[in-house]
Every structure is written in C-alpha cells, then in structure tokens.
Short mmCIF file of C-alpha atoms in Angstrom, two decimals:
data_model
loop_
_atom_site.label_atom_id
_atom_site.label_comp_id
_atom_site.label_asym_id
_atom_site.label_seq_id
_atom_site.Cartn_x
_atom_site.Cartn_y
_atom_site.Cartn_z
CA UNK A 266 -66.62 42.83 -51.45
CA UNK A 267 -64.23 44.75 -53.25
CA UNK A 268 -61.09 42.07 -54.43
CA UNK A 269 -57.75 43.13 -54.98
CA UNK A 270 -55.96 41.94 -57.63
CA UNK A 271 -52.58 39.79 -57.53
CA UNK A 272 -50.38 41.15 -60.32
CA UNK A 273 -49.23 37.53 -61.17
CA UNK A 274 -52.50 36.65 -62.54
CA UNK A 275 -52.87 36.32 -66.03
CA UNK A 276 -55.40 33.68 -67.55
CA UNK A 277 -57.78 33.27 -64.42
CA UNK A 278 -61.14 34.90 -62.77
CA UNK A 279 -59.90 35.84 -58.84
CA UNK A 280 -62.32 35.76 -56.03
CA UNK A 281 -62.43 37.17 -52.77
CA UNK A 282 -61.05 34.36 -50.42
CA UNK A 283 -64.50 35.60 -48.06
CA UNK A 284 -66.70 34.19 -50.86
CA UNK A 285 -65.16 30.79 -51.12
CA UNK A 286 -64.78 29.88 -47.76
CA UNK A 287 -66.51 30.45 -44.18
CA UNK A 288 -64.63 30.49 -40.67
CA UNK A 289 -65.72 27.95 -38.59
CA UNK A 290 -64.90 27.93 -34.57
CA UNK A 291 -65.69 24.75 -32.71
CA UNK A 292 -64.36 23.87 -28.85
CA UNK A 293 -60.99 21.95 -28.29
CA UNK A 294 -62.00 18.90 -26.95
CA UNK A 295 -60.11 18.10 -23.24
CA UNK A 296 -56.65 16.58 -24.10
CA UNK A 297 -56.83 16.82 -27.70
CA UNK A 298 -53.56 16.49 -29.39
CA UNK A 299 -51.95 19.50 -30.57
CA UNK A 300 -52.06 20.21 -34.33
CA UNK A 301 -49.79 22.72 -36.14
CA UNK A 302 -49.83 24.21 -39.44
CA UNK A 303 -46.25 24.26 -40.64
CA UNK A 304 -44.72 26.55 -43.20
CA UNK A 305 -44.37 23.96 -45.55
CA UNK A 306 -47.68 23.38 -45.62
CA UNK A 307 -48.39 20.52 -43.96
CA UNK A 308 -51.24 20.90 -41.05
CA UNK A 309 -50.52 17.70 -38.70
CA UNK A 310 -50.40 16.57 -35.19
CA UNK A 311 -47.45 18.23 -33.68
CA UNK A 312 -46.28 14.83 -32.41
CA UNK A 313 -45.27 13.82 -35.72
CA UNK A 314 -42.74 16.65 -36.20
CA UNK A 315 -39.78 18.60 -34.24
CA UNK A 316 -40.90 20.06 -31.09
CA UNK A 317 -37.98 22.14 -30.82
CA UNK A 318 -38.91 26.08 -31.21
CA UNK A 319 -42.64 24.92 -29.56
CA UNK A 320 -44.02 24.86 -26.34
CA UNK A 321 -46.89 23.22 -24.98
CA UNK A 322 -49.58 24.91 -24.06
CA UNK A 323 -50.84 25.33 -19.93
CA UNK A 324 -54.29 25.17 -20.27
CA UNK A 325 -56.42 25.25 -23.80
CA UNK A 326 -57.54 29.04 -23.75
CA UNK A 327 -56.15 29.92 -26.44
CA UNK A 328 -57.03 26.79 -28.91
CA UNK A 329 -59.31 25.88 -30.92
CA UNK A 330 -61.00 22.20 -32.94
CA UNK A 331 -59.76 21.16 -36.28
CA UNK A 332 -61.05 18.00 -38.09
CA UNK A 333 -59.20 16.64 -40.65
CA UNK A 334 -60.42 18.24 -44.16
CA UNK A 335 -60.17 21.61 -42.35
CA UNK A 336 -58.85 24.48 -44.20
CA UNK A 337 -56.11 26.04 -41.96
CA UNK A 338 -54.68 29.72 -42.33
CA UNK A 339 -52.29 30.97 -39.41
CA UNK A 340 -52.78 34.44 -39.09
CA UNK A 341 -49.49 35.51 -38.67
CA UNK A 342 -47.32 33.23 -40.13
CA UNK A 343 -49.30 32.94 -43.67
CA UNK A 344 -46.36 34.94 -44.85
CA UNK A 345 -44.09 31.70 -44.55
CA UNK A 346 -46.71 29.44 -45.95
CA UNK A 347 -48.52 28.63 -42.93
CA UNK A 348 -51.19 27.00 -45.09
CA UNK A 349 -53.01 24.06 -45.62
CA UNK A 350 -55.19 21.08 -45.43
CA UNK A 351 -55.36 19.59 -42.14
CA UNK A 352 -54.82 16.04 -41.78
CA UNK A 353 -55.70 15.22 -38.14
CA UNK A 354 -58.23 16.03 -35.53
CA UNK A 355 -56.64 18.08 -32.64
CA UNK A 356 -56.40 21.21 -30.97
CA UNK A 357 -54.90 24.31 -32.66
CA UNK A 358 -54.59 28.06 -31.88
CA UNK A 359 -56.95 30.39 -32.51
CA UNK A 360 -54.04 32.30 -34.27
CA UNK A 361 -55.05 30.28 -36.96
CA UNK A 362 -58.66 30.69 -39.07
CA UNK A 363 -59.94 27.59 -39.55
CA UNK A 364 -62.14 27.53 -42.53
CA UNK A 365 -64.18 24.96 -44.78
CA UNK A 366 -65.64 26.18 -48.37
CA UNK A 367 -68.96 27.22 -49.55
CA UNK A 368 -68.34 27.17 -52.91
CA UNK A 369 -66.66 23.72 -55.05
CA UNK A 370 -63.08 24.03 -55.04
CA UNK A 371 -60.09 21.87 -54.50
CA UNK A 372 -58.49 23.16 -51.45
CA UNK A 373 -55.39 21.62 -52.72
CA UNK A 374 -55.11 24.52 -55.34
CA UNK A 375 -56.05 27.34 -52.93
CA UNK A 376 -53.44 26.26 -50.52
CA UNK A 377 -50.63 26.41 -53.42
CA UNK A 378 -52.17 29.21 -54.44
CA UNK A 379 -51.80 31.26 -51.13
CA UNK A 380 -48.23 29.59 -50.24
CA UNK A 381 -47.13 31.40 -53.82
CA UNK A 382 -48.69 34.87 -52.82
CA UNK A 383 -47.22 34.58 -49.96
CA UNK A 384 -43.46 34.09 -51.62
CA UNK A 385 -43.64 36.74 -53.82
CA UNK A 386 -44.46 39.47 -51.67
CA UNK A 387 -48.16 39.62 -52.64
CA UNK A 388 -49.29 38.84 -49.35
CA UNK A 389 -47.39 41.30 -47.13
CA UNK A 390 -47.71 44.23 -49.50
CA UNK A 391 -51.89 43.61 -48.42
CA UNK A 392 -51.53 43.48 -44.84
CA UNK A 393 -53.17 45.86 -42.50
CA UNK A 394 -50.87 44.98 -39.95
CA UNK A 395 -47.43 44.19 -39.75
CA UNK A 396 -45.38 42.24 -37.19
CA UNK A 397 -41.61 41.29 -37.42
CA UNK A 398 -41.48 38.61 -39.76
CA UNK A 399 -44.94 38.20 -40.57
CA UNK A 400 -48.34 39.84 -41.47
CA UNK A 401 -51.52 40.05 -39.27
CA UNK A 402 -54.14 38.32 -40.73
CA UNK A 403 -55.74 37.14 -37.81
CA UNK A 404 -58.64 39.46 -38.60
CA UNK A 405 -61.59 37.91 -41.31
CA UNK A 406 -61.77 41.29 -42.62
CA UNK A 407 -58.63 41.03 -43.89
CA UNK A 408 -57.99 37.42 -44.71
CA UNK A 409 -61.20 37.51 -46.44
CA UNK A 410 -60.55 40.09 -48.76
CA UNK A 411 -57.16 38.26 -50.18
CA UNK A 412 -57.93 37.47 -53.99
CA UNK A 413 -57.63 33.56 -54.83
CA UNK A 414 -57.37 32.71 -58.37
CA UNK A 415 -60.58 30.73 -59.36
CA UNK A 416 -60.40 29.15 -62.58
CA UNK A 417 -63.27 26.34 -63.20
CA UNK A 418 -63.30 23.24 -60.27
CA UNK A 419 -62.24 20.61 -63.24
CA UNK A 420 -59.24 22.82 -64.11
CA UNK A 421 -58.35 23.47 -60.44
CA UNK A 422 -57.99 19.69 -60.17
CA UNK A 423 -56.02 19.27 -62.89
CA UNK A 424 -53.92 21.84 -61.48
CA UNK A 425 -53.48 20.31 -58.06
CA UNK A 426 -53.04 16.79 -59.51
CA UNK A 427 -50.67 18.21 -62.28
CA UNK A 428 -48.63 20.16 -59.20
CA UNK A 429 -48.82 16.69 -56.88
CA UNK A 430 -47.14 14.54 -59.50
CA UNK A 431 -43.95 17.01 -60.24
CA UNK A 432 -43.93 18.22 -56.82
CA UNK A 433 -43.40 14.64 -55.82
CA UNK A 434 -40.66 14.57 -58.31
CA UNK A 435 -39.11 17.40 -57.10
CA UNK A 436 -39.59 16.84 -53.41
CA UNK A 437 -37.62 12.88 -54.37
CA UNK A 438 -34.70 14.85 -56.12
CA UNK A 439 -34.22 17.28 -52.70
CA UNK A 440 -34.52 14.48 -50.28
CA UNK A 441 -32.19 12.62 -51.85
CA UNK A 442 -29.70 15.13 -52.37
CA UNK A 443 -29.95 15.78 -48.03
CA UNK A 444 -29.34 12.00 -47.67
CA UNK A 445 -26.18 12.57 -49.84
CA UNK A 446 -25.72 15.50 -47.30
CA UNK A 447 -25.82 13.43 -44.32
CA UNK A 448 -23.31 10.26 -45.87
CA UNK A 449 -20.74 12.92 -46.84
CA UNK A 450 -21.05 14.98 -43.13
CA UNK A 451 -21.27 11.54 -41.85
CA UNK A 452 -17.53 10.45 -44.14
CA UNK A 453 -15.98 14.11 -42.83
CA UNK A 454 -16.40 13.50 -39.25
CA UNK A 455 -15.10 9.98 -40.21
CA UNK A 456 -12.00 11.57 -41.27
CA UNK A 457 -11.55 14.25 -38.72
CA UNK A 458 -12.02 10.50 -36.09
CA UNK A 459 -9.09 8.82 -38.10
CA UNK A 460 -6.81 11.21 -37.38
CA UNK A 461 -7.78 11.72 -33.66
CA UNK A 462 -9.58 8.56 -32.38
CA UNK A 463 -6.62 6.72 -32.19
CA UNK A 464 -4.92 8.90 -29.68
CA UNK A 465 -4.53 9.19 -26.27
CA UNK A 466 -4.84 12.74 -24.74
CA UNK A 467 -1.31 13.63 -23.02
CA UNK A 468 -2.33 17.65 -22.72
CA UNK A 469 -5.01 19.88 -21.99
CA UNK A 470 -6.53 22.64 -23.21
CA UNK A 471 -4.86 25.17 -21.05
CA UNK A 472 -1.29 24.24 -21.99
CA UNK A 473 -1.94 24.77 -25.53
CA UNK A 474 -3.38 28.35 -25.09
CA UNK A 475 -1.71 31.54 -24.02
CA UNK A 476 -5.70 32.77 -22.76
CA UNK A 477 -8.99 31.08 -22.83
CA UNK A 478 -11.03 34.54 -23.59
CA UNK A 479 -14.80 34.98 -22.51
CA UNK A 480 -16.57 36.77 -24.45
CA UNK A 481 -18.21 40.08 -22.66
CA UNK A 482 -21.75 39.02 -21.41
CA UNK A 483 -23.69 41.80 -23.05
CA UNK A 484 -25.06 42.69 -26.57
CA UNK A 485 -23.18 44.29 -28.94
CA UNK A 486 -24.12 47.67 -29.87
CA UNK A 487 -25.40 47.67 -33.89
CA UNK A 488 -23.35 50.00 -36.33
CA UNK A 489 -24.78 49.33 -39.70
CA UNK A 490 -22.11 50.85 -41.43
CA UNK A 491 -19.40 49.47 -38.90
CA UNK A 492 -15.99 48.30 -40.47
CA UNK A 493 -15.64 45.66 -37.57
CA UNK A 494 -17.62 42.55 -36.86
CA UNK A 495 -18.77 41.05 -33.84
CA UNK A 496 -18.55 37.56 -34.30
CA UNK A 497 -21.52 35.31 -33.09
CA UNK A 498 -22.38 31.14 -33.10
CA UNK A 499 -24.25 31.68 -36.47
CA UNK A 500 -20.54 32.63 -37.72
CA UNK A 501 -19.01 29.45 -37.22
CA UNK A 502 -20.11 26.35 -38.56
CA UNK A 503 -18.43 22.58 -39.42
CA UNK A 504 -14.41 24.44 -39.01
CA UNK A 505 -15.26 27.27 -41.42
CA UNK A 506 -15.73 31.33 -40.53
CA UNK A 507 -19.25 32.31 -42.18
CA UNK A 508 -18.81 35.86 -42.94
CA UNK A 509 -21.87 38.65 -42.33
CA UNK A 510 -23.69 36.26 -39.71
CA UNK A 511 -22.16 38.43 -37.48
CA UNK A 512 -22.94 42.22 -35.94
CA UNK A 513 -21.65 45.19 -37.55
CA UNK A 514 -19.38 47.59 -35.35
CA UNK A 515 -17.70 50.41 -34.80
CA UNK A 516 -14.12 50.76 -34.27
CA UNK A 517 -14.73 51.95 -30.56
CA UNK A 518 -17.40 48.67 -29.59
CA UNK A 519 -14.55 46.67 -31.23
CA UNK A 520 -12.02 48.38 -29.02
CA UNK A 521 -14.08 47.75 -25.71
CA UNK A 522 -15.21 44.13 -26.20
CA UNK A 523 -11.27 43.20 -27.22
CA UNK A 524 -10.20 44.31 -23.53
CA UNK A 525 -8.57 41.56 -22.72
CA UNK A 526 -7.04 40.85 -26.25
CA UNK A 527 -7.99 41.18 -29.82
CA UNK A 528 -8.70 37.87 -31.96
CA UNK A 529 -5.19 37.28 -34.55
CA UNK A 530 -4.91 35.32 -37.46
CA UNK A 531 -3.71 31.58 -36.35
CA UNK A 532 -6.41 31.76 -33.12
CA UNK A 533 -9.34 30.01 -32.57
CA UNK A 534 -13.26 31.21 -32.44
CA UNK A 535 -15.15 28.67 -30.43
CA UNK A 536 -19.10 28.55 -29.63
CA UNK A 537 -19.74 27.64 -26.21
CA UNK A 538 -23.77 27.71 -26.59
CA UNK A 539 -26.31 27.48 -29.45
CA UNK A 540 -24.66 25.52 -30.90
CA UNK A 541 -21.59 24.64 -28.45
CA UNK A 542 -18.91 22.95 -29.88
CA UNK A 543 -18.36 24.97 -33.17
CA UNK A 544 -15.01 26.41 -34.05
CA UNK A 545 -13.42 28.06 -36.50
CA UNK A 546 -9.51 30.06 -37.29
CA UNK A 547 -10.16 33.88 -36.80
CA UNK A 548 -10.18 35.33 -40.13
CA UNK A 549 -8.83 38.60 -39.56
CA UNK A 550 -7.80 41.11 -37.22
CA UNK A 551 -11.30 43.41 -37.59
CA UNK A 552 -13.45 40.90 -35.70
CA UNK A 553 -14.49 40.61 -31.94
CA UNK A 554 -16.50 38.30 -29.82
CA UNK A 555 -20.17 38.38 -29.47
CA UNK A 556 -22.21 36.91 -27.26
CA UNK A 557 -21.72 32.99 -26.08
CA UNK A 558 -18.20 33.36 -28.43
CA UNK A 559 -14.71 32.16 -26.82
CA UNK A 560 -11.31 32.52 -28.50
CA UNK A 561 -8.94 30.36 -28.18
CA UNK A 562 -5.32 32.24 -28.10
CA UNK A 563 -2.88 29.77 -29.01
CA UNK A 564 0.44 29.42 -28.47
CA UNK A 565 2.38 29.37 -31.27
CA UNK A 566 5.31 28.15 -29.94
CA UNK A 567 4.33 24.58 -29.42
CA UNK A 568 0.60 24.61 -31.07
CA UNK A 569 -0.54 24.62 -34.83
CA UNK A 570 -3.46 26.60 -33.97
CA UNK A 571 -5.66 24.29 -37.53
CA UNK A 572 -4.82 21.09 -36.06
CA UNK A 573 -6.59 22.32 -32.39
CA UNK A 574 -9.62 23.43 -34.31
CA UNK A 575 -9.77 20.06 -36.16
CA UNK A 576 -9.20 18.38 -32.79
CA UNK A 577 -12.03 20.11 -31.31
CA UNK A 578 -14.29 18.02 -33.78
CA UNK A 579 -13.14 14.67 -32.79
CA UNK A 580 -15.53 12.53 -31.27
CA UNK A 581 -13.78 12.19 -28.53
CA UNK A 582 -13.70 16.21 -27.73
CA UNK A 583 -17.08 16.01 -28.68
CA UNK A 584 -18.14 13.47 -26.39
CA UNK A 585 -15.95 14.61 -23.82
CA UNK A 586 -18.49 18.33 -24.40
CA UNK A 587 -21.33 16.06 -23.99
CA UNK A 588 -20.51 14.09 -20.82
CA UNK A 589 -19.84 16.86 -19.17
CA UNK A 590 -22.80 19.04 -20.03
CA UNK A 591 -25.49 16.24 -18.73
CA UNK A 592 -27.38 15.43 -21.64
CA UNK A 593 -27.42 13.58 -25.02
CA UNK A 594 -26.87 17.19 -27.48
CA UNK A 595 -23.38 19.65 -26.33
CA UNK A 596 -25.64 22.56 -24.78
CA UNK A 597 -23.02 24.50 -23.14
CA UNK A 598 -19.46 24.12 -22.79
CA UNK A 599 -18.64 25.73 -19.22
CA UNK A 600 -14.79 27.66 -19.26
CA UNK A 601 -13.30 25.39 -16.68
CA UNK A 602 -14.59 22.35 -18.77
CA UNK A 603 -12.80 24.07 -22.05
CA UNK A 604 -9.85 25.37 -20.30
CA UNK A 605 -9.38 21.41 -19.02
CA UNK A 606 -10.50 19.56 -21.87
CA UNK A 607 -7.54 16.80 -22.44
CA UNK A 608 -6.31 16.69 -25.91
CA UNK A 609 -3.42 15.31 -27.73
CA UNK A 610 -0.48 17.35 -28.71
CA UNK A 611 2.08 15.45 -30.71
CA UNK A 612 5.34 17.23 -32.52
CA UNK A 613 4.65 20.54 -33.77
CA UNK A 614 5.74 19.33 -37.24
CA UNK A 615 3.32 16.20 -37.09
CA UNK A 616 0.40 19.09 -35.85
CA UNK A 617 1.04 20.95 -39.34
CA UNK A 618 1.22 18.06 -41.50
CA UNK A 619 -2.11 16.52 -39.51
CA UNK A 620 -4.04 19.70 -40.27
CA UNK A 621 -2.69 20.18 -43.90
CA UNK A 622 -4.35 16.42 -44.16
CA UNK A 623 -7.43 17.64 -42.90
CA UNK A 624 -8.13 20.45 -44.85
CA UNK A 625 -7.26 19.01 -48.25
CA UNK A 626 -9.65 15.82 -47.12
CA UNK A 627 -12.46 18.06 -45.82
CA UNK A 628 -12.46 20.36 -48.33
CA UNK A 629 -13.19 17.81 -51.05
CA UNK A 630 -15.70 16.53 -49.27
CA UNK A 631 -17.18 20.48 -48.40
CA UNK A 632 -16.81 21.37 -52.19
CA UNK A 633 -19.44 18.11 -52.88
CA UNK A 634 -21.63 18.79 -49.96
CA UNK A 635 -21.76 22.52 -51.53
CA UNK A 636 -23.06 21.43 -55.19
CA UNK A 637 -25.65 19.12 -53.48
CA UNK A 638 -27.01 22.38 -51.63
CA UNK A 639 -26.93 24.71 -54.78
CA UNK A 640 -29.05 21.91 -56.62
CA UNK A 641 -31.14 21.74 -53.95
CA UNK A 642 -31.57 25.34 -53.95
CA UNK A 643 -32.33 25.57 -57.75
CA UNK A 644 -34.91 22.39 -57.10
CA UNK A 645 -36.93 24.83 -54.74
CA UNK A 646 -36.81 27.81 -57.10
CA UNK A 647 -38.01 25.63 -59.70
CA UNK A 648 -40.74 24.07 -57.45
CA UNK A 649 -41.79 27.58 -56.44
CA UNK A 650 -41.48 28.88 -59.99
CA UNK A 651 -43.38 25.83 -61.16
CA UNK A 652 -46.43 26.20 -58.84
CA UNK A 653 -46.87 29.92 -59.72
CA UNK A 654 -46.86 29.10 -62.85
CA UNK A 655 -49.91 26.90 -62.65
CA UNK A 656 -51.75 28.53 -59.98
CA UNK A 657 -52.04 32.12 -61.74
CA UNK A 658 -52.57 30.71 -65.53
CA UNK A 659 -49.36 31.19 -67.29
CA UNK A 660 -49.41 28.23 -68.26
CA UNK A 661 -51.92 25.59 -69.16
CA UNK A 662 -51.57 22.53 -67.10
CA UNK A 663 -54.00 20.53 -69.46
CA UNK A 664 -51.42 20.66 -72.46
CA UNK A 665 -48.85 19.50 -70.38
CA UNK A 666 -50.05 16.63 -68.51
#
C-alpha cells in the first residue's frame, strides 16, 4: 500500500491508516440508542447533545453497532473533524467506518492527528470524491490509504497525555470566556427591559409604520459581482446589520424585489423566521429583502425609527412573538401579528433620547462581548496550532512536559 505523504510531517515515520486499523461491521441491536460522532470529536450518545439539525431515524437500515473503545471515522464529514473515540454503546450510521487497531497505538493521538489533517486542507486535497462541504471517504480504499503519523506507542502517549493536559487548559479559558458571553448578553437584554418593561403599550405596530413590507417569497437570483445586497436573517443579529451575510445582486433583481418600496436609512429590517425576532436599522439605500426579511417603514413624523428597533427586543415584544407563535422559542412572526403588535410610543423627543441611551449602554457592553470572542478565537488557533505541532513532530513533547 502505497502512503501518501502529509506535507506537515517533519520528525515522524507515517503509515497507511489501512495498516493500523481494521473495519469492523457488527448489527445494531433493536432500540439501541443513537450514537453520533461530532465534529469536535466527541463520539457519544446523541441524547447527551443538541438534537437540533438531526433526525431520528425510521427504521435501523442504515445503522450500524459501536461499543465504546470503537474507533469512529464519518465518511463524509471527516473534513470537520468527525473523529474519534467512542464512548457509548449504540447505534450509528454506516456513513461512518467503525474501526479498532491491529497494531499498538493510542487512538487518542490518531484521532488528533486526523482532526489536524483535516483543518489544514490535507484531507480534502486526497479525496476521490467530493461533496459540498465535505469529502467522501466512505470507501476503505480511500480512508485506508490516508497517512497517520506513527512515531513509537510510548511517544504517542506522551503526545496524547501532553495534548489532554493543555487542551484542558485551553478548553477552561474558552468556556469561561462563553459564560462571560452569556452574563453580558444576559446584562444587555437587562438594559434594553429597563427601559421598556416598565411601560404600558398605548400603540401598535401599524400606527408607527407608513408599510409593513413582505419580503417577495422567492430566491434571489445570485450576481457575484452585484453592487446590491439582498438582505437575509443571517444579516441581522442582537440590533446590528452584519454586512456580506447577505446575496449579491444586480441593480435590476434589486429593482424588482423593491416593488413595493426600497429600504431608506432610518427603517427597520426585521426577521420574521430563522431566527424571528431579529432587527436591525437599514444601512443603506443598495440593499433589498431576501427571503423571510420584513422592513419596517417608519414614520418619521411621530417615530424614532432606533428606539422601535430597541423596542422590538424587549421582553415584552419578545414574549408577546412567543405567545403568539405557540411554542416556547419565536419561530415565526405572522404579518398580522407584527402589523398589531402593541408597543409604547411616548414623545418623539423622549424616543430619541431613549435610543441614544441604548446604544451608548449596548455598545459598551457589545465592544466587551467582542474582545471575549477574538480571545476565544485566538484560544482555538492556538489549540489547533498546538496539536499540529505535536502530532507531526515539530516539536518534542518530551522536553516540554
């Protein structure tokens, strides 16, 4: 077996992942759990973890056994670091080979190992077949021809309990830094509830707005180059526009979908579905509404078009979404619901001076929620950085531990 080699490697043998390991294919047992391999590596029952984005399965065709000690590799989603150890005994797809060694290695290293090739491109520059946002390596042939570094077992347990300990570290440092996440998202919507929970609604939505505008129920047409952007829900998050989550378009789509009136600066973009709730001030004049995308075109006159998006966050708007969308989450905030939703309208002097409030107080509070997510972006490059490091040779765990 010929073996390909990774670029990154420097101080280590590689082997041919077909001569360390053997597939294995045993029966799902009748109403065993369902186990998942996850892209961060963990292979569990799928009962400890979000559901959301899975579905269960009709009937257990298309599954397989795992044990726990299993060595799990999902065929198409290796690309994302669908890798690992399994820790449970279950039923999982057959998407995924399920493998155990026949030589002595520490499948703790092989996973990091294959979770690293996988982020640097390695992996997908090797595939033999390519889907949209993964690589087919559902075939042995393939997935046992992908080179594993193999230094001796000794050092690949050093390696793995070397990568455990800072890891941990690592993994401490980014959990904490989401906790801080969550207390200052919890401390904004806090604010935003200050201002508005003590308020009774004498208004509704309709008197505050010149037009509720639907968006048009069809898909925008792509213009890569396009000057003009079709906004969608991935735009709009926590009051702020998120520019390029939208569609690129051309001046004509633009034209079409703003029918029945273009977006101006002072209205407001709200997201009726996935996510509902969301809103945002239109940025500029060269935008348009994609799909599940309202505007909001207020009127000036007697509306400060900041303190209606700020409103719209209030718990009570937001619980007023939720009552009247039958469930616990906002799924989908129906026209006549927004076009009636009661809301306070006080002075148009006390509007401005409300929003001013509420931009100065959430913007602190966005500006410290933003240097928590660039550390915990530059904790994952270092814990990728760190594990390639090791895995490939460059540089000697032993010295360091």
């Amino acid at each position: 077996m010929t073996v390909v080699r990774w670029p990154a490697v420097t101080g280590f043998e590689e082997i041919a992942f077909g001569r360390i390991f053997e597939k294995i294919e045993r029966p799902a047992a009748i109403g065993a759990p369902m186990v998942t391999a996850y892209t961060d590596g963990e292979v569990t029952l799928r009962s400890r973890r979000d559901k959301i984005g899975y579905h269960e399965a009709a009937n257990m065709d298309g599954y397989q056994g795992v044990e726990p000690g299993d060595f799990a590799v999902h065929g198409l989603d290796i690309l994302r670091g669908s890798v690992g150890i399994s820790d449970s005994s279950g039923a999982i797809t057959k998407v995924c080979s399920i493998c155990r060694p026949i030589k002595r290695v520490d499948l703790r290293f092989v996973a990091h190992a294959i979770r690293a090739q996988a982020r640097s491109g390695f992996i997908r520059a090797m595939a033999r077949g390519i889907r949209e946002g993964g690589a087919d390596f559902r075939r042995w042939g393939t997935l046992a021809e992908l080179p594993i570094p193999f230094p001796p077992f000794s050092e690949q347990q050093a390696i793995a309990d070397y990568l455990d300990r800072e890891t941990q570290q690592i993994d401490e440092l980014i959990a904490e830094q989401h906790g801080l996440i969550n207390t200052l998202r919890e401390r904004r919507e806090a604010v935003v509830d200050s201002v508005f929970g003590v308020h009774d609604a004498n208004s509704r939505m309709y008197a505050a707005c010149i037009d509720v505008v639907d968006c048009p129920h069809t898909t925008p047409e792509v213009e890569v180059d396009g000057g003009y952007e079709a906004v969608r829900t991935a735009s709009v998050r926590s009051g702020r526009f998120k520019a390029g989550q939208g569609i690129r378009v051309s001046e004509s789509t633009w034209s079409d979908r703003n029918a029945a009136g273009a977006p101006q600066m002072g209205d407001v973009l709200f997201t009726r579905e996935a996510p509902a709730g969301e809103a945002c001030m239109v940025p500029e004049t060269n935008v348009c509404l994609g799909q599940r995308m309202v505007l909001l075109r207020v009127d000036h006159s007697r509306v400060e078009g900041r303190f209606l998006m700020w409103q719209i966050y209030g718990r009570v708007v937001q619980d007023y979404f939720r009552t009247h969308s039958n469930g616990s989450t906002v799924s989908n905030v129906r026209l006549p619901i927004l076009r009636g939703l009661p809301i306070w309208l006080p002075s148009l002097d006390e509007q401005r001076k409300v929003a001013a409030y509420l931009d100065d107080q959430t913007s602190l509070i966005d500006g410290l929620i933003a240097e928590s997510e660039d550390l915990i972006t530059l904790s994952q490059e270092r814990r990728a950085a760190l594990i390639t490091a090791a895995v490939t040779g460059q540089i000697k765990v032993r010295t360091v531990v």
